Tab-separated table of C-alpha atoms and ligand atoms in Angstrom:
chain	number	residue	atom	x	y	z
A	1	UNK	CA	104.999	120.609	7.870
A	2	UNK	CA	104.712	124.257	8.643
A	3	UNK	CA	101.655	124.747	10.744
A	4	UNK	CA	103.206	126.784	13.528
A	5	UNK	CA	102.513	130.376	12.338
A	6	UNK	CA	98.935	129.834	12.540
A	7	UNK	CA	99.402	128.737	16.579
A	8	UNK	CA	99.800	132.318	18.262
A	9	UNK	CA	100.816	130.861	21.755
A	10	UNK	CA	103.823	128.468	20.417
A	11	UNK	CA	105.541	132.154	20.712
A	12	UNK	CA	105.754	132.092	24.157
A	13	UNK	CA	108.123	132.541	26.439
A	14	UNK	CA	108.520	130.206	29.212
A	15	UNK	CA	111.002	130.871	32.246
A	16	UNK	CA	112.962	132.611	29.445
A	17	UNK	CA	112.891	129.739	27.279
A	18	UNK	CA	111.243	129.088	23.619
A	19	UNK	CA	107.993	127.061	24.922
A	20	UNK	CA	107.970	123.334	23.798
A	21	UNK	CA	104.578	122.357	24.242
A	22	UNK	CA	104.284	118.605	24.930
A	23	UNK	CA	100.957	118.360	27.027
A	24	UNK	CA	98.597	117.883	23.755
A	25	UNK	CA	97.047	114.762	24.893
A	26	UNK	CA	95.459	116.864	28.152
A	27	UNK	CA	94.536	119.942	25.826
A	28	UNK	CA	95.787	121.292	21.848
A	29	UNK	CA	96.388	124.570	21.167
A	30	UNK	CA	94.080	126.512	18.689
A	31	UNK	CA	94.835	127.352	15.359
A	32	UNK	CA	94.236	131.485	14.488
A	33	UNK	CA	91.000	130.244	12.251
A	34	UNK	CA	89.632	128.730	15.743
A	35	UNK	CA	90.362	131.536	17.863
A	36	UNK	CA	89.124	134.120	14.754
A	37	UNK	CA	85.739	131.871	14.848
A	38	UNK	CA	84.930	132.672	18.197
A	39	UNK	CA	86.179	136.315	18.343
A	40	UNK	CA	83.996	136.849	15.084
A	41	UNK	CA	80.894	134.826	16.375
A	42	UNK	CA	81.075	137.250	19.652
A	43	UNK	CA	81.175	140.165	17.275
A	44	UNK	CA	78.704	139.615	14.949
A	45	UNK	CA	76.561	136.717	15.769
A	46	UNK	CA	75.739	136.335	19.488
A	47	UNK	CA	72.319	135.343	19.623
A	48	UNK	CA	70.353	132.091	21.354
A	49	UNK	CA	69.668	129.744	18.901
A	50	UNK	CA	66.596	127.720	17.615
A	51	UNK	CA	64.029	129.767	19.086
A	52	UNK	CA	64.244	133.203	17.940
A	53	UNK	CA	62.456	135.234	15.161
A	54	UNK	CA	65.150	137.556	13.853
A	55	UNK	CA	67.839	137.676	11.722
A	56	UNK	CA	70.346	136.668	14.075
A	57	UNK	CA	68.907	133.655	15.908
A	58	UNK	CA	68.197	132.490	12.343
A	59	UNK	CA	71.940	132.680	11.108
A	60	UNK	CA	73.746	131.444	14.330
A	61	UNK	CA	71.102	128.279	14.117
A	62	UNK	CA	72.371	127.706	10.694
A	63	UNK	CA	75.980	127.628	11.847
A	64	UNK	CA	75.271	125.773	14.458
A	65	UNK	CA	73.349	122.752	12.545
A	66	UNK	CA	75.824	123.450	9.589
A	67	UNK	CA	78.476	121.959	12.463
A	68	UNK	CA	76.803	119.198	13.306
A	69	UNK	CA	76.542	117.972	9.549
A	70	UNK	CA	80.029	118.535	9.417
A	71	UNK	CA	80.925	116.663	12.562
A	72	UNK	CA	78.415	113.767	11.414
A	73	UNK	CA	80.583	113.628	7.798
A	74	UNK	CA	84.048	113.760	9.558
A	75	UNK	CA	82.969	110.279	11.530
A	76	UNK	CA	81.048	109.255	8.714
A	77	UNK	CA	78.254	109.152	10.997
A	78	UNK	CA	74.816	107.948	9.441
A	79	UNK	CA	72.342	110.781	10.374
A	80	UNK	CA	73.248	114.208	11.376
A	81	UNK	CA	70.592	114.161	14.450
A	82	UNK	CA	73.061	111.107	15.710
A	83	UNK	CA	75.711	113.476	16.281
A	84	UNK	CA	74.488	115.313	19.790
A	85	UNK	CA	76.827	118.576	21.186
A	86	UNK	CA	77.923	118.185	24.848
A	87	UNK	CA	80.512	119.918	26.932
A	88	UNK	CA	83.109	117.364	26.424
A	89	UNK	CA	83.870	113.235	26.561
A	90	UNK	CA	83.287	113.331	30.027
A	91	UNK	CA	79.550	114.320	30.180
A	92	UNK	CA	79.325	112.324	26.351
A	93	UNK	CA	80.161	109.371	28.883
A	94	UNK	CA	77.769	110.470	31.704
A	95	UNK	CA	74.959	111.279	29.358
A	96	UNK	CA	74.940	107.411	28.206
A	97	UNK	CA	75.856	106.181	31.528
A	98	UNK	CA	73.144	107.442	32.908
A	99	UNK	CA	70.217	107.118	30.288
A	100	UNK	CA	71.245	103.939	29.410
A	101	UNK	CA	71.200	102.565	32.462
A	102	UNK	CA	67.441	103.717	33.700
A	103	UNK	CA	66.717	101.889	30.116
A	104	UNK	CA	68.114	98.756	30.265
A	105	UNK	CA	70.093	98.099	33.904
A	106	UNK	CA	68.164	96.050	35.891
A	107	UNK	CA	69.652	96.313	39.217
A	108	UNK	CA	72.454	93.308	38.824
A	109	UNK	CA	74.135	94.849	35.781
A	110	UNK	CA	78.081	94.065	34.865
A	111	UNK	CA	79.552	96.785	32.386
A	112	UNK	CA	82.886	95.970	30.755
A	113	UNK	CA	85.672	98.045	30.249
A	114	UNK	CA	89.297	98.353	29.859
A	115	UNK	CA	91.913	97.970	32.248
A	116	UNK	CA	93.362	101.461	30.303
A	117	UNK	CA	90.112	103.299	30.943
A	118	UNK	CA	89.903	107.071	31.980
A	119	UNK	CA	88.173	107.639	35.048
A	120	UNK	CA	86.330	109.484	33.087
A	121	UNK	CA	85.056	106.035	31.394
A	122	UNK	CA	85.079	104.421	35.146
A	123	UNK	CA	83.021	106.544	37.297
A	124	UNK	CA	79.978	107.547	35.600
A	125	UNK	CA	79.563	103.650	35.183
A	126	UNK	CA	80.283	103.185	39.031
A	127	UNK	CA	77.601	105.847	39.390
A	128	UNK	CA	74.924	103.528	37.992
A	129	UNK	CA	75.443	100.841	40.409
A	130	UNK	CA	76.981	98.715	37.959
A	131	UNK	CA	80.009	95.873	38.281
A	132	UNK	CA	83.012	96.855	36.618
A	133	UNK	CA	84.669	93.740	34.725
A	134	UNK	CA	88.627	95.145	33.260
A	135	UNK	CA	89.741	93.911	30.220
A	136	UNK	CA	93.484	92.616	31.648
A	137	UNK	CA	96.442	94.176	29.202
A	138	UNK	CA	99.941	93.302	29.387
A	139	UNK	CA	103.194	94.628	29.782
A	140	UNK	CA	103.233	95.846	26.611
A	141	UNK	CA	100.077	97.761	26.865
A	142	UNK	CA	97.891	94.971	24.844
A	143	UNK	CA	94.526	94.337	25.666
A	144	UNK	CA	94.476	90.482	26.115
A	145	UNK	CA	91.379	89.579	23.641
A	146	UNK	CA	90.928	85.893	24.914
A	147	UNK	CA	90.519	87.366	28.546
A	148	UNK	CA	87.763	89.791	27.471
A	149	UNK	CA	85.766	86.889	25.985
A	150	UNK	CA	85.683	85.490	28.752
A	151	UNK	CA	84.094	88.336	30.367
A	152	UNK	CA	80.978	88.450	29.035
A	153	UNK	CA	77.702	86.797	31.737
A	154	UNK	CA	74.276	87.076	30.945
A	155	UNK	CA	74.619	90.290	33.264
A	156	UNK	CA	76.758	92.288	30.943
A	157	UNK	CA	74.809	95.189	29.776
A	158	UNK	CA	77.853	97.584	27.677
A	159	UNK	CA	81.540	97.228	26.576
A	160	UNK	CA	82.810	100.617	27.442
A	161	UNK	CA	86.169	101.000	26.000
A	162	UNK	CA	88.587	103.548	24.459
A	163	UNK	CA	89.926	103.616	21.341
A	164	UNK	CA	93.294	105.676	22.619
A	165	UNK	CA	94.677	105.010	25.651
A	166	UNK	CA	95.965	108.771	27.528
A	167	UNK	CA	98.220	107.209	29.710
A	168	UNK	CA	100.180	104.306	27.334
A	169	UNK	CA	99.551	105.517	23.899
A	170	UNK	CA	97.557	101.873	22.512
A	171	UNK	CA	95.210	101.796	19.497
A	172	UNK	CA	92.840	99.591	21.066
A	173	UNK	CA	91.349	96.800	18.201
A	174	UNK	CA	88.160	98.555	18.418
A	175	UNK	CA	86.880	96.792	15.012
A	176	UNK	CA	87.184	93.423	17.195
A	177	UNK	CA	85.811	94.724	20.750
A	178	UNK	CA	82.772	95.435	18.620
A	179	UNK	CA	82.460	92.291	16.854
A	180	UNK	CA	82.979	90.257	20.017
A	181	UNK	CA	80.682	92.388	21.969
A	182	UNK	CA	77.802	92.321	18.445
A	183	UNK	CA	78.077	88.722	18.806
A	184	UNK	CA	76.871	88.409	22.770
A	185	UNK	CA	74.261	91.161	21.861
A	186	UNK	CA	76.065	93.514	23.532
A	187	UNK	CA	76.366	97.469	22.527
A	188	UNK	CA	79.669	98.872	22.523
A	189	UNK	CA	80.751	102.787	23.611
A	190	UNK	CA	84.192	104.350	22.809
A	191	UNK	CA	86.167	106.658	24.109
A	192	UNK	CA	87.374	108.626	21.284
A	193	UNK	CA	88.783	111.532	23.530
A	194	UNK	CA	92.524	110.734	22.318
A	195	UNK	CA	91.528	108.891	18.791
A	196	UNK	CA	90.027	112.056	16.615
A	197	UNK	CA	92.765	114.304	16.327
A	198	UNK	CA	95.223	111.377	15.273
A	199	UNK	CA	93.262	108.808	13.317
A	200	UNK	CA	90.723	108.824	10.682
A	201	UNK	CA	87.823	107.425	12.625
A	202	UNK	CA	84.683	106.310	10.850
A	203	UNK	CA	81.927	105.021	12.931
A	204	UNK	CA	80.011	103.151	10.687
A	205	UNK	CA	83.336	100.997	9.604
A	206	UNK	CA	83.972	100.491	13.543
A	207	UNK	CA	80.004	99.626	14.127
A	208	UNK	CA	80.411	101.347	17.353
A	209	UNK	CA	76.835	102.206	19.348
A	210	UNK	CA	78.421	104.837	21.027
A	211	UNK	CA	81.156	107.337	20.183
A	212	UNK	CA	82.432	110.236	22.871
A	213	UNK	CA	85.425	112.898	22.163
A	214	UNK	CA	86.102	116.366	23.321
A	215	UNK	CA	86.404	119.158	21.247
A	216	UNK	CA	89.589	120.609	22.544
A	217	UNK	CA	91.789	117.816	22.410
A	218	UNK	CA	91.071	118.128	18.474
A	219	UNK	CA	92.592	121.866	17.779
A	220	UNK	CA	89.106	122.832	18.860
A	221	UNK	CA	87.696	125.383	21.789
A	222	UNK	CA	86.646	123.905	25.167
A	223	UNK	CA	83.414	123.543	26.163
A	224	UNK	CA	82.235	121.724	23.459
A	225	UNK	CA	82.090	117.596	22.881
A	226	UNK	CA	80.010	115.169	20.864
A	227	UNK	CA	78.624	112.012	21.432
A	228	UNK	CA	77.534	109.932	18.967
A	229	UNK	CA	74.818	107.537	18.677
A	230	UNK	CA	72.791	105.197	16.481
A	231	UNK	CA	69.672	106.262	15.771
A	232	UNK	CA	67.946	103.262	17.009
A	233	UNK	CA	69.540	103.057	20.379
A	234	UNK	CA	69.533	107.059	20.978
A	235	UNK	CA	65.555	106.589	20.414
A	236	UNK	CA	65.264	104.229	22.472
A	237	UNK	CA	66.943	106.145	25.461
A	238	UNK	CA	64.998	108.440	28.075
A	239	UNK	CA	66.790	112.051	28.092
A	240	UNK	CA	69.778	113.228	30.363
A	241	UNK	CA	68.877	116.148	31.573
A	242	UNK	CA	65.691	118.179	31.448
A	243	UNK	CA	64.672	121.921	30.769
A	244	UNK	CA	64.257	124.263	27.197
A	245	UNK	CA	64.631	122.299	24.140
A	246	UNK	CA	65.191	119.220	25.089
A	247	UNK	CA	60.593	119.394	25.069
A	248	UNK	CA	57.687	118.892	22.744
A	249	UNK	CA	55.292	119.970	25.198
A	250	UNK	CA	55.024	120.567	28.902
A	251	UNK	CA	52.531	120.229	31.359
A	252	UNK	CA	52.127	119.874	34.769
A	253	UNK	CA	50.668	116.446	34.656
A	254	UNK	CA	52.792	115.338	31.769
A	255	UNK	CA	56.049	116.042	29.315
A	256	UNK	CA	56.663	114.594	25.930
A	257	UNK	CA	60.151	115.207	24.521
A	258	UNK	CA	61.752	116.661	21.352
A	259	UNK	CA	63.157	114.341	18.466
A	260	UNK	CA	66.571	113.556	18.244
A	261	UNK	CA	69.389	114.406	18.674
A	262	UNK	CA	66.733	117.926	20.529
A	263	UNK	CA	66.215	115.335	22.753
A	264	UNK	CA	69.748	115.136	24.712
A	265	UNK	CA	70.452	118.913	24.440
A	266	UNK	CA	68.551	120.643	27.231
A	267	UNK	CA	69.246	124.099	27.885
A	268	UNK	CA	71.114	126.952	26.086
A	269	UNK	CA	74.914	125.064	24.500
A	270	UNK	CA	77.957	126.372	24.249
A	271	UNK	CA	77.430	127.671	20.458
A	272	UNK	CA	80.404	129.767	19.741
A	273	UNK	CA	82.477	127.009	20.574
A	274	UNK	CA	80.683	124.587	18.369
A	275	UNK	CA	81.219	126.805	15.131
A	276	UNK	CA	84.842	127.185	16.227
A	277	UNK	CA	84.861	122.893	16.574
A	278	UNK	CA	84.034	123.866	13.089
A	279	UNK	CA	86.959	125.332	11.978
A	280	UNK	CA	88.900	123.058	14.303
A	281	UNK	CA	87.485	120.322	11.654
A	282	UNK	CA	87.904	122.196	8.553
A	283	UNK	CA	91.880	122.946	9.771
A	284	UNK	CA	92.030	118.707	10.630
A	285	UNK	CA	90.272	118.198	7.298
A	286	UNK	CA	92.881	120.885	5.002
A	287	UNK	CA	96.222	119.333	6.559
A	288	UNK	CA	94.701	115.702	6.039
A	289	UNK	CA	94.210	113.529	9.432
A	290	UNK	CA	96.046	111.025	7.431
A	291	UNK	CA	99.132	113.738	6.971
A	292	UNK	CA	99.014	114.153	10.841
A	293	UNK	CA	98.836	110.998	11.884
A	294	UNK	CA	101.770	109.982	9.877
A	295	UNK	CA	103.566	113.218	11.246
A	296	UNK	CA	102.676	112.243	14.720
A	297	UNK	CA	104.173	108.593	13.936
A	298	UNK	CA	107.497	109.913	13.039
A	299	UNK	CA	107.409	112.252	16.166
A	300	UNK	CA	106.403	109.413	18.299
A	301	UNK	CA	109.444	107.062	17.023
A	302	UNK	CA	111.796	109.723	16.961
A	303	UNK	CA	111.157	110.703	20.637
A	304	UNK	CA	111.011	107.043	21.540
A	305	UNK	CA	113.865	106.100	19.998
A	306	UNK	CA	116.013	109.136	21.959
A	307	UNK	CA	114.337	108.451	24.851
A	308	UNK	CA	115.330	104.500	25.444
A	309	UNK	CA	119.034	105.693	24.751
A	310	UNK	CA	118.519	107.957	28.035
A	311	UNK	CA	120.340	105.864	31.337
A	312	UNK	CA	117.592	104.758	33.948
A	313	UNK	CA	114.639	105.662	31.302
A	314	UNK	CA	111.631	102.972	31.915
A	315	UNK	CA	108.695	103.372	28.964
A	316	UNK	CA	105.232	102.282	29.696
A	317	UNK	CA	103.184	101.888	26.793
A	318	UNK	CA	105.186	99.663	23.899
A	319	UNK	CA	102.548	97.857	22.161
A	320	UNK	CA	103.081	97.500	18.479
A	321	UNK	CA	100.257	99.783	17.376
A	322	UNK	CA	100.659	103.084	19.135
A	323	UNK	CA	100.075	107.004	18.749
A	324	UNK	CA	101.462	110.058	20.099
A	325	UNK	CA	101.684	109.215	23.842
A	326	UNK	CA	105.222	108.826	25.255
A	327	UNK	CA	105.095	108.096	29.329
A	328	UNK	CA	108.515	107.445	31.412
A	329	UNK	CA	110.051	107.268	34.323
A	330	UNK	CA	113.960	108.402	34.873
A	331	UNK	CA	115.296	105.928	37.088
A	332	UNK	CA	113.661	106.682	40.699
A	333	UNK	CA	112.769	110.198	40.240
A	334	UNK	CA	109.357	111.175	41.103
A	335	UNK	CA	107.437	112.850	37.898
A	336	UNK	CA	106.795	115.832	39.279
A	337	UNK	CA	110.176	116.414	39.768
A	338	UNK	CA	110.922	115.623	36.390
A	339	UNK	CA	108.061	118.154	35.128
A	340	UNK	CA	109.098	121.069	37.232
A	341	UNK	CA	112.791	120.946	35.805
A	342	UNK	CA	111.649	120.664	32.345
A	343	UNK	CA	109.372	123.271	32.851
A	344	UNK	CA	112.036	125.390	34.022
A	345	UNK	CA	113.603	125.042	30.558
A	346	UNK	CA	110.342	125.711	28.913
A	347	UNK	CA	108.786	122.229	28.372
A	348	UNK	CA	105.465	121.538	28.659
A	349	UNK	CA	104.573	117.561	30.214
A	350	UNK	CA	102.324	116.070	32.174
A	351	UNK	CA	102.983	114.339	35.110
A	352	UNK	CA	101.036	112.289	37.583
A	353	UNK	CA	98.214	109.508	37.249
A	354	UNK	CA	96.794	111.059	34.058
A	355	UNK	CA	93.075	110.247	35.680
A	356	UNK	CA	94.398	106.350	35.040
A	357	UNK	CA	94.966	105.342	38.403
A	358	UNK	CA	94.412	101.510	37.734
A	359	UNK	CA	97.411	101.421	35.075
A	360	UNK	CA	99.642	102.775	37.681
A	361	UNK	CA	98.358	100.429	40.332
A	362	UNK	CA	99.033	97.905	37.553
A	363	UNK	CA	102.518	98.809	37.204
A	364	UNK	CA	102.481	99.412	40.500
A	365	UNK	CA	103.818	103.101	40.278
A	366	UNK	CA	102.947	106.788	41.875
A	367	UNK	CA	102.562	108.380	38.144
A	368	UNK	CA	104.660	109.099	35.150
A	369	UNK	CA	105.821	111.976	33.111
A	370	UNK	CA	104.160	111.938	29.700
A	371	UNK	CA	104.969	113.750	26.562
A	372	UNK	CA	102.319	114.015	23.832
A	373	UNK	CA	102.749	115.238	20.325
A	374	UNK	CA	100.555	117.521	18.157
A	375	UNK	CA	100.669	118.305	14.277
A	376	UNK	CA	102.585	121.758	15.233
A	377	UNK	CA	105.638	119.951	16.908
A	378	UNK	CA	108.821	119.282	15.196
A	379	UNK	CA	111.620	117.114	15.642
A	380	UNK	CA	114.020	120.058	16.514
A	381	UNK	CA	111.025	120.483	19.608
A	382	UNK	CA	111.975	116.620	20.527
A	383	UNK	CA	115.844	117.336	20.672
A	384	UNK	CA	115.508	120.331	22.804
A	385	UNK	CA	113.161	117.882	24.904
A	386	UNK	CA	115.429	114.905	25.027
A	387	UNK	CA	118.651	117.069	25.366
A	388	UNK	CA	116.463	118.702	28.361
A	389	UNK	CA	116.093	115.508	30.080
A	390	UNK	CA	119.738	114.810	29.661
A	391	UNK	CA	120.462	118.207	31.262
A	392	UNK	CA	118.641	117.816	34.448
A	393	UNK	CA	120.006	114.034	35.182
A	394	UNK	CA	122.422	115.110	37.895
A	395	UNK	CA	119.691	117.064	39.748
A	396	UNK	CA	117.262	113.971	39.716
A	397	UNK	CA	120.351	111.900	41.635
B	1	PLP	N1	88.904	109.917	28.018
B	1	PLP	C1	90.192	109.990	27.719
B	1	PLP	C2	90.877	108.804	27.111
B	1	PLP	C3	90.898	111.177	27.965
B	1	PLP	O1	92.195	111.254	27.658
B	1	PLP	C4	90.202	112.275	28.519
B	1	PLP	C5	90.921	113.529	28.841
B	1	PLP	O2	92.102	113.544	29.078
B	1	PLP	C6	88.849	112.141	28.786
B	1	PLP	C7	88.227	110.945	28.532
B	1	PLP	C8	88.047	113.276	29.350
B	1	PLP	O3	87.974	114.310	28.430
B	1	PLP	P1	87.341	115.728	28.854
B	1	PLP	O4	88.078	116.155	30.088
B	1	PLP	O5	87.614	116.601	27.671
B	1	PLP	O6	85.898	115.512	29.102
């Protein structure tokens, strides 16, 4: 799969080296059409949207809706208005924290969530006031179902899981988190920031309440995120944040607020980068998720399979049903040391915690180094990866 002519910066140089760009779980790179989008929206289309008379405010609205449809058709969402624009997963996540809570927390409130959560899918829960209860997982990386059964108390308010783990690479059963959770009345939110860019996700099919991801994790700009809702639940919510748009009518006795999804988007967004998430979807939509997915698979197994013939390498994250996430240790070498001498030869990891603190506490480790894979990598990328780490062995002694 040629993609790699339309991704400008995979022709750069690094310390003299071809780069090999591993770190696409923490950010993609942009396809031309993406970067075009937002040079050409600059250009010839700057303008606030929604409120203005003229000719451009008119056309950069259109875009801008036209993205949501398309966003709400990707996930196979319901309604359009249940697909809202935010700046990323992370303030998806705080946006339902924090409405949902003034709505239905009472002040002795338990939330659920994984043991393989993001902070980003730990704090703004913590924030509310709320009792975290983990989902255990084994060594494997599996999510022990029986244990989060047993979880539930007449205190548990929201399953907050994700469907990707960063750190070990798990598809998380979300189908069955949401059935277990539909069946103690409970509403389910996932955290979709590593799913959309490697699986076809429908949210209807999963029967999810809530769905969060982050536009550039998806070959898309930064700035820009969704988080999906069901109707019934997002009109049921009080807003996030207050200010233009987000109003019917104002006074200074009294506001009422806009419909959906108006409601949850105060203030001016971010809409150049939504209509380049658009083209980010429409590339994701032309090479087939399914076609990257199964390219990712065969990058993943590949890179795995290299990897374990490595001397001292440990892998964390082996369940059966995995995606695109490869984290190791070499023997007792600290990560970072690992990343700066593949760096030196031009490849791009991640080392560190990966905002999962809890799985390393689990495994009882500082961090790891983790390589993720993107449509645009190859297997020749992997070799020049794995023959790096054989390369700087005897300086990790
Ligand atoms: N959730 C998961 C699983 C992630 O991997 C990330 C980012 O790495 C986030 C949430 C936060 O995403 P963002 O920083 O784009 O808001």
């Amino acid at each position: 799969m040629n993609l790699r002519s339309q991704f400008p910066i995979l022709n750069t140089q690094v310390h003299g080296h071809p780069l090999v760009y591993l770190d696409n779980a923490a950010t993609t790179q942009k396809p031309l059409r993406v970067i075009e989008a937002l040079d050409s929206y600059y250009r010839t289309l700057n303008s606030n949207i929604h409120r203005g008379a003229h000719h451009l405010a008119a056309e950069a609205t259109e875009r801008y809706e036209d993205v949501r449809r398309q966003v709400q058709s990707f996930i196979n969402a319901r309604h359009s208005h249940e697909i809202v624009f935010t700046r990323g997963t992370t303030e998806s996540i705080n946006l339902v924290a924090s409405s949902f809570s003034k709505r239905y927390f009472t002040g002795d409130d338990e939330v659920i969530v994984s043991g393989m959560e993001h902070h980003s899918d730990i704090v703004p829960w913590q924030l509310t006031g709320a009792t975290l209860r983990p989902i255990p997982f084994s060594d494997e990386g599996v999510l022990d179902l029986e244990a989060y059964e047993r979880l539930f108390s007449p205190k548990t308010r929201i399953v907050a899981v994700n469907h990707v783990s960063n750190t070990l690479g798990t598809v998380n059963p979300v189908v069955d988190i949401v059935r277990i959770a539909h069946a103690h009345g409970v509403p389910v939110l996932i955290d979709g920031a590593q799913s959309v860019s490697h699986l076809k996700v429908d949210v209807q099919a999963i029967g999810c309440d809530f769905y969060c991801f982050s536009g550039h994790k998806m070959y898309g700009p930064m700035g820009v995120g969704i988080m999906y809702g069901r109707e019934e639940l997002l009109n049921e919510l009080p807003p996030y944040q207050g200010g233009g748009e987000m109003i019917e009518n104002v006074t200074f006795e009294r506001t009422t607020y806009n419909q959906l999804p108006f409601k949850f988007e105060a203030g001016t967004p971010s809409v150049g980068d939504v209509i380049g998430l658009g083209e980010a979807v429409n590339f994701m939509q032309e090479v087939g998720v399914d076609n990257i997915a199964a390219h990712e698979d065969d990058l993943l197994r590949f890179a795995t399979d290299g990897l374990s013939r490595i001397p001292g390498a440990r892998i964390f994250g082996t369940a059966p049903h995995k995606t695109t996430v490869l984290s190791f240790l070499i023997g007792d070498a600290h990560p970072y040391d690992v990343g700066t001498l593949l760096d030196q030869l031009g490849i791009a990891v991640r080392t560190g915690h990966h905002c999962t603190q809890p799985i390393m506490d689990r495994y009882g480790i500082p961090g790891t180094v983790r390589a993720s894979f993107a449509v645009y990598n190859t297997r020749e990328e992997v070799e020049t990866f794995l023959a790096a780490l054989e390369r700087i062995m005897p300086m990790l002694q």
